[in-house]
Coordinates of C-alpha atoms in Angstrom, one line a residue:
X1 CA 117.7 64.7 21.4
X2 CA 116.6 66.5 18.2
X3 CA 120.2 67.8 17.7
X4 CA 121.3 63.6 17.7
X5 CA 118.1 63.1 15.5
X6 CA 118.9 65.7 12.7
X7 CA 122.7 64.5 12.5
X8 CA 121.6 60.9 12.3
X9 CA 119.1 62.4 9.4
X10 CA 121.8 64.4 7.5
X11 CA 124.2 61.4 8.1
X12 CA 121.4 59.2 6.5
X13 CA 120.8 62.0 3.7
X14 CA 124.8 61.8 3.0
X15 CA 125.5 58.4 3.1
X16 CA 122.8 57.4 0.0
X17 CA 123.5 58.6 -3.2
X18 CA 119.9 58.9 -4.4
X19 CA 119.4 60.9 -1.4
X20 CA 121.6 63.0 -2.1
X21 CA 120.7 63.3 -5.9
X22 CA 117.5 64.5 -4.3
X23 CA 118.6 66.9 -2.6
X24 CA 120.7 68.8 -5.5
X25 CA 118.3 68.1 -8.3
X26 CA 115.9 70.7 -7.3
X27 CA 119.3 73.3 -7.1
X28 CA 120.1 71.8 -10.7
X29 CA 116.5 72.9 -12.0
X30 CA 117.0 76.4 -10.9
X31 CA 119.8 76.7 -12.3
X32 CA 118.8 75.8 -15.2
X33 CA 115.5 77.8 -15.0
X34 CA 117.4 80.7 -14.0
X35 CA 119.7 80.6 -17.1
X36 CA 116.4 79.9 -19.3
X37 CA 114.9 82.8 -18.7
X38 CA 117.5 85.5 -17.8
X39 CA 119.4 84.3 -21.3
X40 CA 116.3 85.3 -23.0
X41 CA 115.4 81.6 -24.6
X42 CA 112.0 81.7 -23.3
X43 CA 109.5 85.0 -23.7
X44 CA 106.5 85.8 -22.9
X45 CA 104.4 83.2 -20.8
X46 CA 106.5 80.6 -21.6
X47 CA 108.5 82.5 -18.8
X48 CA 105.7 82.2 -16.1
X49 CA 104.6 78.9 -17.4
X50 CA 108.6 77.8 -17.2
X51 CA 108.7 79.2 -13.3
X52 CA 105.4 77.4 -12.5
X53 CA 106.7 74.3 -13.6
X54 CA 109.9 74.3 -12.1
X55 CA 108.4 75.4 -8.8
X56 CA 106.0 72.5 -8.8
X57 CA 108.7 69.6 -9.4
X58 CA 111.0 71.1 -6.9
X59 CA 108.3 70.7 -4.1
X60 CA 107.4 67.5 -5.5
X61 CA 111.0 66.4 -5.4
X62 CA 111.4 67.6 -1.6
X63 CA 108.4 65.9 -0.7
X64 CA 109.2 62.9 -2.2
X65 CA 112.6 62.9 -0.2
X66 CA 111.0 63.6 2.7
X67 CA 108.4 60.8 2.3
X68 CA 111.5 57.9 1.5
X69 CA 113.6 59.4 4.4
X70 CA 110.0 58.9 6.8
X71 CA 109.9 55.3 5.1
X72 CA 113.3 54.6 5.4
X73 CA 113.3 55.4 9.6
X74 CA 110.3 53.2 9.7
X75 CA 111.9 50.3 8.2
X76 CA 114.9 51.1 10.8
X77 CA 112.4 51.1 13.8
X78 CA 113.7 54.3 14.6
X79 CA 110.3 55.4 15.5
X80 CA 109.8 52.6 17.5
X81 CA 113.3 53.1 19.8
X82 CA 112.1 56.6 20.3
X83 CA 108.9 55.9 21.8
X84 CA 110.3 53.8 24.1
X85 CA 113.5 56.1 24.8
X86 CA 112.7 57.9 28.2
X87 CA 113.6 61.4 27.2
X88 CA 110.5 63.5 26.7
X89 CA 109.9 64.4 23.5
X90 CA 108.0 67.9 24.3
X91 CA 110.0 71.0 23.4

């Protein structure tokens, strides 16, 4: 039941392109971060402050994706079919 759960998820994750904005902005940010500060732009603690940052909004970005996809299953009643499905949901 998880394994149909998590492909109905990725599907989900897939088929909306904000979604899946989402999910390659934080990538995009390191990249960027990565080229800041192995190019040498950035010295000193504008190097830690720069890695702090970019840290930060990448777990903010996950969680925020996390928190729509949670939304978006509600508004689906997918909760709501798996309560009543009659496989256990105990692993």
């Amino acid at each position: 039941m998880l394994v149909t759960l998590a492909k109905f998820e990725i599907k989900n994750l897939i088929r909306d392109k904000m979604t899946l904005m989402m999910l390659l902005w934080p990538l995009a940010l390191g990249a960027i971060g990565k080229y800041l500060i192995s190019s040498g732009v950035l010295e000193g603690q504008a190097v830690s402050v720069t890695a702090m940052i970019l840290s930060l909004i990448t777990g903010f970005a996950y969680g925020a994706m996390s928190g729509f996809s949670l939304l978006d299953d509600r508004d689906d009643q997918v909760f709501a079919s798996i309560q009543i499905s009659p496989v256990s949901l105990a692993l």
